[in-house]
Amino acid sequence: MKREMTIGFIGFGNMAQALADGLLLKGAAKPEQLCACAKHWDKLEAAAAARNIHPCRTATEVAQRADLIVLAVKPYLIEEVTASIRDLLPGKVVVSVAAGWNFEKYQAILPSGTHHISTIPNTPVSVGEGIIVCESRHSLSEEEYEAFEALFSPIAVIQPVETSQLSVAGTLSGCGPAFAAMFIEALADGAVRHGLTRAAAYRLASQMVAGTGKLQLATGAHPGAMKDAVCSPGGTTIVGVSALEEKGFRGAVIGAIDAIESRRS
Ligand SMILES: NC(=O)c1ccc[n+]([C@@H]2O[C@H](COP(=O)([O-])OP(=O)(O)OC[C@H]3O[C@@H](n4cnc5c(N)ncnc54)[C@H](OP(=O)(O)O)[C@@H]3O)[C@@H](O)[C@H]2O)c1
C-alpha cells in the first residue's frame, strides 16, 4: 500500500464526516487524499468544499480513486452500493462502519480478493478522541492492517474484539456518548442549581469526564479504586456517591446497555 493512500467515503453523512474531520484535524490525512460520494450532489458538494476534499459523482468514481474505501451508508444500503462497484473491489481495502455488518456477512456479498474489515466508530473521532471498535476477524494483510491502524490511531483508540462482542462493544462506545452527554448535562444542572453559570458548568463537567477517562486510560487503574481515591472517610464525595447509589445510578447504566442489547438480539 502507498504511504499516502487515497481514502474514499461511500456515503458522506454524520459518521463519514466525523471520520474525515478527525483525520484532517489531526493531520492523519491531507484534504487531497480524501474523496467522497453521497446521494444528493448539492449537499455533498457543500460538505466536500467545507473540507477542501474531492466530491465524486458516483460510488464507482470513489472506488476508482481510493486505495481504502470506507463504506458509510446506512446498513440497509450496503448490499446495493457494493453491488455497483463489485468489479473494482478486489485488491482494495474496504473499511465498513455500518452497524450489523460483520465479516461473515461481507464474505457473502463481496467478490473474493476484497480485503475488508468491519468497524464501529463513535462520533468523538471528529475531534481525535474517538473509539473504533473493529472485528478481529478480517481479511486485511498484515501490512494493510498496519496502514489502517496508522491512519486511524491518531483519531481513535482502536479496539479489536471477537465477532460475538462487536455488538456490545459498539453499544458501549457508540451509544455511550449519549449517556455521557446526559451525565454532563445533569452534573451541570446540579451545579447551576447552586449558582454556577451554565457555561462554566458545562466546561467543568465535560473536562472532568474527559480527564477522568484519560486518567483511567493512562494508569489502567480500577474505576472503583479511582472512586475510593476521591472519597475520604466521612468526607463530602462519599455523600454524593451514596446519593447516587440510592437512586440506582450504576444499575440504571447497566440496564441501559442491557436494554439496547436486548433490542438488537
Ligand atoms: N452516526 C453514528 O454515530 C454511527 C456510529 C457507528 C456507525 N454508524 C454507521 O455509519 C453509517 C452511516 O450512518 P450516518 O449516521 O452517517 O448516516 P447519514 O448521516 O444518514 O449518512 C448516510 C450517507 O449515505 C449517503 N447515501 C445514501 N444513499 C447512497 C447511495 N446510494 N450511494 C452513496 N451514498 C448514499 C447519504 O447521502 P445524502 O446525505 O445525500 O442522502 C449520506 O451521505 C451507518 O451504516 C451506521 O450504522 C454510525
PDB file of N, CA, C and O and ligand atoms in Angstrom, residues 10-17 37-41 43-44 58-59 71-78 80-81 96-101 119-123 174, ligand 1:
ATOM      1  N   ILE A  10     -17.850   6.224   0.777  1.00  0.00           N
ATOM      2  CA  ILE A  10     -19.108   5.995   0.063  1.00  0.00           C
ATOM      3  C   ILE A  10     -20.212   6.252   1.070  1.00  0.00           C
ATOM      4  O   ILE A  10     -20.408   5.488   2.011  1.00  0.00           O
ATOM      5  N   GLY A  11     -20.879   7.372   0.886  1.00  0.00           N
ATOM      6  CA  GLY A  11     -21.778   7.910   1.898  1.00  0.00           C
ATOM      7  C   GLY A  11     -20.982   8.932   2.685  1.00  0.00           C
ATOM      8  O   GLY A  11     -19.872   8.631   3.176  1.00  0.00           O
ATOM      9  N   PHE A  12     -21.508  10.160   2.728  1.00  0.00           N
ATOM     10  CA  PHE A  12     -20.762  11.208   3.447  1.00  0.00           C
ATOM     11  C   PHE A  12     -21.718  11.955   4.385  1.00  0.00           C
ATOM     12  O   PHE A  12     -21.912  13.152   4.306  1.00  0.00           O
ATOM     13  N   GLY A  13     -22.275  11.166   5.315  1.00  0.00           N
ATOM     14  CA  GLY A  13     -23.174  11.727   6.326  1.00  0.00           C
ATOM     15  C   GLY A  13     -22.438  11.942   7.633  1.00  0.00           C
ATOM     16  O   GLY A  13     -21.226  12.205   7.644  1.00  0.00           O
ATOM     17  N   ASN A  14     -23.169  11.785   8.729  1.00  0.00           N
ATOM     18  CA  ASN A  14     -22.617  12.095  10.049  1.00  0.00           C
ATOM     19  C   ASN A  14     -21.317  11.358  10.349  1.00  0.00           C
ATOM     20  O   ASN A  14     -20.326  11.957  10.762  1.00  0.00           O
ATOM     21  N   MET A  15     -21.335  10.039  10.142  1.00  0.00           N
ATOM     22  CA  MET A  15     -20.161   9.261  10.550  1.00  0.00           C
ATOM     23  C   MET A  15     -18.970   9.516   9.640  1.00  0.00           C
ATOM     24  O   MET A  15     -17.840   9.695  10.107  1.00  0.00           O
ATOM     25  N   ALA A  16     -19.207   9.521   8.321  1.00  0.00           N
ATOM     26  CA  ALA A  16     -18.094   9.752   7.388  1.00  0.00           C
ATOM     27  C   ALA A  16     -17.491  11.138   7.628  1.00  0.00           C
ATOM     28  O   ALA A  16     -16.264  11.307   7.628  1.00  0.00           O
ATOM     29  N   GLN A  17     -18.335  12.118   7.836  1.00  0.00           N
ATOM     30  CA  GLN A  17     -17.818  13.477   8.070  1.00  0.00           C
ATOM     31  C   GLN A  17     -17.042  13.545   9.388  1.00  0.00           C
ATOM     32  O   GLN A  17     -16.017  14.218   9.471  1.00  0.00           O
ATOM     33  N   CYS A  37     -18.555  10.260  -2.021  1.00  0.00           N
ATOM     34  CA  CYS A  37     -19.795  10.393  -2.792  1.00  0.00           C
ATOM     35  C   CYS A  37     -20.963  10.274  -1.817  1.00  0.00           C
ATOM     36  O   CYS A  37     -20.809   9.790  -0.698  1.00  0.00           O
ATOM     37  N   ALA A  38     -22.110  10.732  -2.262  1.00  0.00           N
ATOM     38  CA  ALA A  38     -23.334  10.628  -1.440  1.00  0.00           C
ATOM     39  C   ALA A  38     -24.512  10.591  -2.390  1.00  0.00           C
ATOM     40  O   ALA A  38     -24.345  10.507  -3.612  1.00  0.00           O
ATOM     41  N   LYS A  39     -25.692  10.680  -1.845  1.00  0.00           N
ATOM     42  CA  LYS A  39     -26.880  10.592  -2.700  1.00  0.00           C
ATOM     43  C   LYS A  39     -27.212  11.939  -3.338  1.00  0.00           C
ATOM     44  O   LYS A  39     -27.450  12.031  -4.531  1.00  0.00           O
ATOM     45  N   HIS A  40     -27.217  12.983  -2.523  1.00  0.00           N
ATOM     46  CA  HIS A  40     -27.608  14.308  -3.025  1.00  0.00           C
ATOM     47  C   HIS A  40     -26.368  15.158  -3.317  1.00  0.00           C
ATOM     48  O   HIS A  40     -25.597  15.487  -2.405  1.00  0.00           O
ATOM     49  N   TRP A  41     -26.200  15.517  -4.592  1.00  0.00           N
ATOM     50  CA  TRP A  41     -24.984  16.180  -5.053  1.00  0.00           C
ATOM     51  C   TRP A  41     -24.747  17.533  -4.382  1.00  0.00           C
ATOM     52  O   TRP A  41     -23.629  17.825  -3.935  1.00  0.00           O
ATOM     53  N   LYS A  43     -25.698  18.787  -1.547  1.00  0.00           N
ATOM     54  CA  LYS A  43     -25.304  18.641  -0.138  1.00  0.00           C
ATOM     55  C   LYS A  43     -23.862  18.142  -0.045  1.00  0.00           C
ATOM     56  O   LYS A  43     -23.048  18.638   0.740  1.00  0.00           O
ATOM     57  N   LEU A  44     -23.544  17.164  -0.874  1.00  0.00           N
ATOM     58  CA  LEU A  44     -22.181  16.605  -0.870  1.00  0.00           C
ATOM     59  C   LEU A  44     -21.161  17.661  -1.268  1.00  0.00           C
ATOM     60  O   LEU A  44     -20.102  17.794  -0.629  1.00  0.00           O
ATOM     61  N   THR A  58     -20.147   9.457  -8.331  1.00  0.00           N
ATOM     62  CA  THR A  58     -20.666   8.094  -8.118  1.00  0.00           C
ATOM     63  C   THR A  58     -19.752   7.290  -7.189  1.00  0.00           C
ATOM     64  O   THR A  58     -18.574   7.633  -6.998  1.00  0.00           O
ATOM     65  N   ALA A  59     -20.314   6.185  -6.693  1.00  0.00           N
ATOM     66  CA  ALA A  59     -19.507   5.255  -5.890  1.00  0.00           C
ATOM     67  C   ALA A  59     -18.394   4.667  -6.757  1.00  0.00           C
ATOM     68  O   ALA A  59     -17.285   4.395  -6.265  1.00  0.00           O
ATOM     69  N   LEU A  71     -17.056   2.285   3.741  1.00  0.00           N
ATOM     70  CA  LEU A  71     -18.481   2.123   3.445  1.00  0.00           C
ATOM     71  C   LEU A  71     -19.259   2.780   4.569  1.00  0.00           C
ATOM     72  O   LEU A  71     -19.287   2.271   5.690  1.00  0.00           O
ATOM     73  N   ALA A  72     -19.879   3.928   4.275  1.00  0.00           N
ATOM     74  CA  ALA A  72     -20.515   4.721   5.341  1.00  0.00           C
ATOM     75  C   ALA A  72     -21.944   5.111   4.965  1.00  0.00           C
ATOM     76  O   ALA A  72     -22.395   6.209   5.288  1.00  0.00           O
ATOM     77  N   VAL A  73     -22.631   4.193   4.278  1.00  0.00           N
ATOM     78  CA  VAL A  73     -24.070   4.395   4.046  1.00  0.00           C
ATOM     79  C   VAL A  73     -24.829   3.663   5.147  1.00  0.00           C
ATOM     80  O   VAL A  73     -24.244   2.884   5.908  1.00  0.00           O
ATOM     81  N   LYS A  74     -26.120   3.886   5.210  1.00  0.00           N
ATOM     82  CA  LYS A  74     -26.945   3.169   6.188  1.00  0.00           C
ATOM     83  C   LYS A  74     -26.863   1.664   5.907  1.00  0.00           C
ATOM     84  O   LYS A  74     -26.729   1.256   4.741  1.00  0.00           O
ATOM     85  N   PRO A  75     -26.959   0.860   6.963  1.00  0.00           N
ATOM     86  CA  PRO A  75     -26.770  -0.587   6.783  1.00  0.00           C
ATOM     87  C   PRO A  75     -27.632  -1.209   5.675  1.00  0.00           C
ATOM     88  O   PRO A  75     -27.153  -2.074   4.932  1.00  0.00           O
ATOM     89  N   TYR A  76     -28.857  -0.738   5.503  1.00  0.00           N
ATOM     90  CA  TYR A  76     -29.725  -1.373   4.503  1.00  0.00           C
ATOM     91  C   TYR A  76     -29.285  -1.080   3.060  1.00  0.00           C
ATOM     92  O   TYR A  76     -29.757  -1.715   2.121  1.00  0.00           O
ATOM     93  N   LEU A  77     -28.374  -0.133   2.890  1.00  0.00           N
ATOM     94  CA  LEU A  77     -27.909   0.211   1.538  1.00  0.00           C
ATOM     95  C   LEU A  77     -26.586  -0.457   1.162  1.00  0.00           C
ATOM     96  O   LEU A  77     -26.123  -0.325   0.022  1.00  0.00           O
ATOM     97  N   ILE A  78     -25.982  -1.159   2.098  1.00  0.00           N
ATOM     98  CA  ILE A  78     -24.649  -1.733   1.857  1.00  0.00           C
ATOM     99  C   ILE A  78     -24.650  -2.669   0.649  1.00  0.00           C
ATOM    100  O   ILE A  78     -23.769  -2.581  -0.222  1.00  0.00           O
ATOM    101  N   GLU A  80     -26.632  -2.830  -1.899  1.00  0.00           N
ATOM    102  CA  GLU A  80     -26.862  -2.105  -3.157  1.00  0.00           C
ATOM    103  C   GLU A  80     -25.594  -1.354  -3.605  1.00  0.00           C
ATOM    104  O   GLU A  80     -25.187  -1.453  -4.763  1.00  0.00           O
ATOM    105  N   VAL A  81     -24.941  -0.636  -2.694  1.00  0.00           N
ATOM    106  CA  VAL A  81     -23.778   0.156  -3.131  1.00  0.00           C
ATOM    107  C   VAL A  81     -22.571  -0.734  -3.454  1.00  0.00           C
ATOM    108  O   VAL A  81     -21.827  -0.439  -4.387  1.00  0.00           O
ATOM    109  N   SER A  96     -15.670  -1.067   6.658  1.00  0.00           N
ATOM    110  CA  SER A  96     -17.097  -0.828   6.873  1.00  0.00           C
ATOM    111  C   SER A  96     -17.310  -0.155   8.214  1.00  0.00           C
ATOM    112  O   SER A  96     -16.670  -0.512   9.195  1.00  0.00           O
ATOM    113  N   VAL A  97     -18.224   0.824   8.237  1.00  0.00           N
ATOM    114  CA  VAL A  97     -18.627   1.391   9.529  1.00  0.00           C
ATOM    115  C   VAL A  97     -20.102   1.088   9.793  1.00  0.00           C
ATOM    116  O   VAL A  97     -20.691   1.621  10.733  1.00  0.00           O
ATOM    117  N   ALA A  98     -20.678   0.246   8.952  1.00  0.00           N
ATOM    118  CA  ALA A  98     -22.127   0.002   9.035  1.00  0.00           C
ATOM    119  C   ALA A  98     -22.473  -0.942  10.182  1.00  0.00           C
ATOM    120  O   ALA A  98     -21.930  -2.053  10.264  1.00  0.00           O
ATOM    121  N   ALA A  99     -23.384  -0.523  11.027  1.00  0.00           N
ATOM    122  CA  ALA A  99     -23.796  -1.346  12.165  1.00  0.00           C
ATOM    123  C   ALA A  99     -24.391  -2.662  11.658  1.00  0.00           C
ATOM    124  O   ALA A  99     -25.148  -2.680  10.688  1.00  0.00           O
ATOM    125  N   GLY A 100     -23.999  -3.746  12.316  1.00  0.00           N
ATOM    126  CA  GLY A 100     -24.597  -5.047  11.994  1.00  0.00           C
ATOM    127  C   GLY A 100     -23.936  -5.779  10.846  1.00  0.00           C
ATOM    128  O   GLY A 100     -24.292  -6.928  10.556  1.00  0.00           O
ATOM    129  N   TRP A 101     -22.986  -5.143  10.159  1.00  0.00           N
ATOM    130  CA  TRP A 101     -22.323  -5.799   9.027  1.00  0.00           C
ATOM    131  C   TRP A 101     -20.972  -6.365   9.482  1.00  0.00           C
ATOM    132  O   TRP A 101     -19.982  -5.647   9.549  1.00  0.00           O
ATOM    133  N   THR A 119     -15.973  -2.290  11.229  1.00  0.00           N
ATOM    134  CA  THR A 119     -15.677  -1.440  12.387  1.00  0.00           C
ATOM    135  C   THR A 119     -16.942  -0.738  12.873  1.00  0.00           C
ATOM    136  O   THR A 119     -17.920  -0.639  12.138  1.00  0.00           O
ATOM    137  N   ILE A 120     -16.873  -0.250  14.101  1.00  0.00           N
ATOM    138  CA  ILE A 120     -17.926   0.647  14.618  1.00  0.00           C
ATOM    139  C   ILE A 120     -17.217   1.831  15.278  1.00  0.00           C
ATOM    140  O   ILE A 120     -16.701   1.714  16.386  1.00  0.00           O
ATOM    141  N   PRO A 121     -17.154   2.956  14.561  1.00  0.00           N
ATOM    142  CA  PRO A 121     -16.555   4.145  15.177  1.00  0.00           C
ATOM    143  C   PRO A 121     -17.595   4.902  16.008  1.00  0.00           C
ATOM    144  O   PRO A 121     -18.790   4.678  15.849  1.00  0.00           O
ATOM    145  N   ASN A 122     -17.125   5.784  16.880  1.00  0.00           N
ATOM    146  CA  ASN A 122     -18.080   6.685  17.546  1.00  0.00           C
ATOM    147  C   ASN A 122     -17.775   8.131  17.145  1.00  0.00           C
ATOM    148  O   ASN A 122     -16.704   8.429  16.604  1.00  0.00           O
ATOM    149  N   THR A 123     -18.729   9.008  17.397  1.00  0.00           N
ATOM    150  CA  THR A 123     -18.619  10.366  16.843  1.00  0.00           C
ATOM    151  C   THR A 123     -17.450  11.204  17.394  1.00  0.00           C
ATOM    152  O   THR A 123     -16.986  12.093  16.665  1.00  0.00           O
ATOM    153  N   GLY A 174     -20.546   3.482  21.003  1.00  0.00           N
ATOM    154  CA  GLY A 174     -21.352   4.265  20.061  1.00  0.00           C
ATOM    155  C   GLY A 174     -22.552   4.928  20.713  1.00  0.00           C
ATOM    156  O   GLY A 174     -22.914   6.054  20.359  1.00  0.00           O
TER     157      GLY A 174
HETATM  158  N1  LIG B   1     -23.813   8.113  13.437  1.00  0.00           N
HETATM  159  C1  LIG B   1     -23.187   7.297  14.291  1.00  0.00           C
HETATM  160  O1  LIG B   1     -22.936   7.619  15.457  1.00  0.00           O
HETATM  161  C2  LIG B   1     -22.698   5.954  13.818  1.00  0.00           C
HETATM  162  C3  LIG B   1     -21.918   5.194  14.688  1.00  0.00           C
HETATM  163  C4  LIG B   1     -21.390   3.980  14.231  1.00  0.00           C
HETATM  164  C5  LIG B   1     -21.710   3.531  12.952  1.00  0.00           C
HETATM  165  N2  LIG B   1     -22.509   4.287  12.141  1.00  0.00           N
HETATM  166  C6  LIG B   1     -22.814   3.764  10.802  1.00  0.00           C
HETATM  167  O2  LIG B   1     -22.456   4.725   9.830  1.00  0.00           O
HETATM  168  C7  LIG B   1     -23.275   4.540   8.687  1.00  0.00           C
HETATM  169  C8  LIG B   1     -23.794   5.890   8.246  1.00  0.00           C
HETATM  170  O3  LIG B   1     -24.546   6.438   9.302  1.00  0.00           O
HETATM  171  P1  LIG B   1     -24.730   8.013   9.411  1.00  0.00           P
HETATM  172  O4  LIG B   1     -25.231   8.278  10.775  1.00  0.00           O
HETATM  173  O5  LIG B   1     -23.504   8.714   8.932  1.00  0.00           O
HETATM  174  O6  LIG B   1     -25.914   8.217   8.342  1.00  0.00           O
HETATM  175  P2  LIG B   1     -26.250   9.517   7.463  1.00  0.00           P
HETATM  176  O7  LIG B   1     -25.836  10.745   8.161  1.00  0.00           O
HETATM  177  O8  LIG B   1     -27.677   9.354   7.049  1.00  0.00           O
HETATM  178  O9  LIG B   1     -25.326   9.341   6.158  1.00  0.00           O
HETATM  179  C9  LIG B   1     -25.586   8.407   5.165  1.00  0.00           C
HETATM  180  C10 LIG B   1     -24.896   8.860   3.908  1.00  0.00           C
HETATM  181  O10 LIG B   1     -25.145   7.915   2.877  1.00  0.00           O
HETATM  182  C11 LIG B   1     -25.439   8.637   1.684  1.00  0.00           C
HETATM  183  N3  LIG B   1     -26.144   7.806   0.729  1.00  0.00           N
HETATM  184  C12 LIG B   1     -27.442   7.408   0.711  1.00  0.00           C
HETATM  185  N4  LIG B   1     -27.678   6.622  -0.360  1.00  0.00           N
HETATM  186  C13 LIG B   1     -26.495   6.500  -1.017  1.00  0.00           C
HETATM  187  C14 LIG B   1     -26.088   5.820  -2.181  1.00  0.00           C
HETATM  188  N5  LIG B   1     -26.937   5.081  -2.869  1.00  0.00           N
HETATM  189  N6  LIG B   1     -24.793   5.926  -2.584  1.00  0.00           N
HETATM  190  C15 LIG B   1     -23.898   6.667  -1.869  1.00  0.00           C
HETATM  191  N7  LIG B   1     -24.229   7.340  -0.753  1.00  0.00           N
HETATM  192  C16 LIG B   1     -25.512   7.244  -0.323  1.00  0.00           C
HETATM  193  C17 LIG B   1     -26.237   9.814   2.175  1.00  0.00           C
HETATM  194  O11 LIG B   1     -26.309  10.816   1.189  1.00  0.00           O
HETATM  195  P3  LIG B   1     -27.353  12.062   1.340  1.00  0.00           P
HETATM  196  O12 LIG B   1     -26.984  12.747   2.637  1.00  0.00           O
HETATM  197  O13 LIG B   1     -27.073  12.876   0.152  1.00  0.00           O
HETATM  198  O14 LIG B   1     -28.729  11.461   1.389  1.00  0.00           O
HETATM  199  C18 LIG B   1     -25.379  10.212   3.376  1.00  0.00           C
HETATM  200  O15 LIG B   1     -24.281  10.970   2.952  1.00  0.00           O
HETATM  201  C19 LIG B   1     -24.406   3.580   9.081  1.00  0.00           C
HETATM  202  O16 LIG B   1     -24.200   2.333   8.462  1.00  0.00           O
HETATM  203  C20 LIG B   1     -24.297   3.478  10.584  1.00  0.00           C
HETATM  204  O17 LIG B   1     -24.631   2.183  11.044  1.00  0.00           O
HETATM  205  C21 LIG B   1     -22.991   5.484  12.545  1.00  0.00           C
END
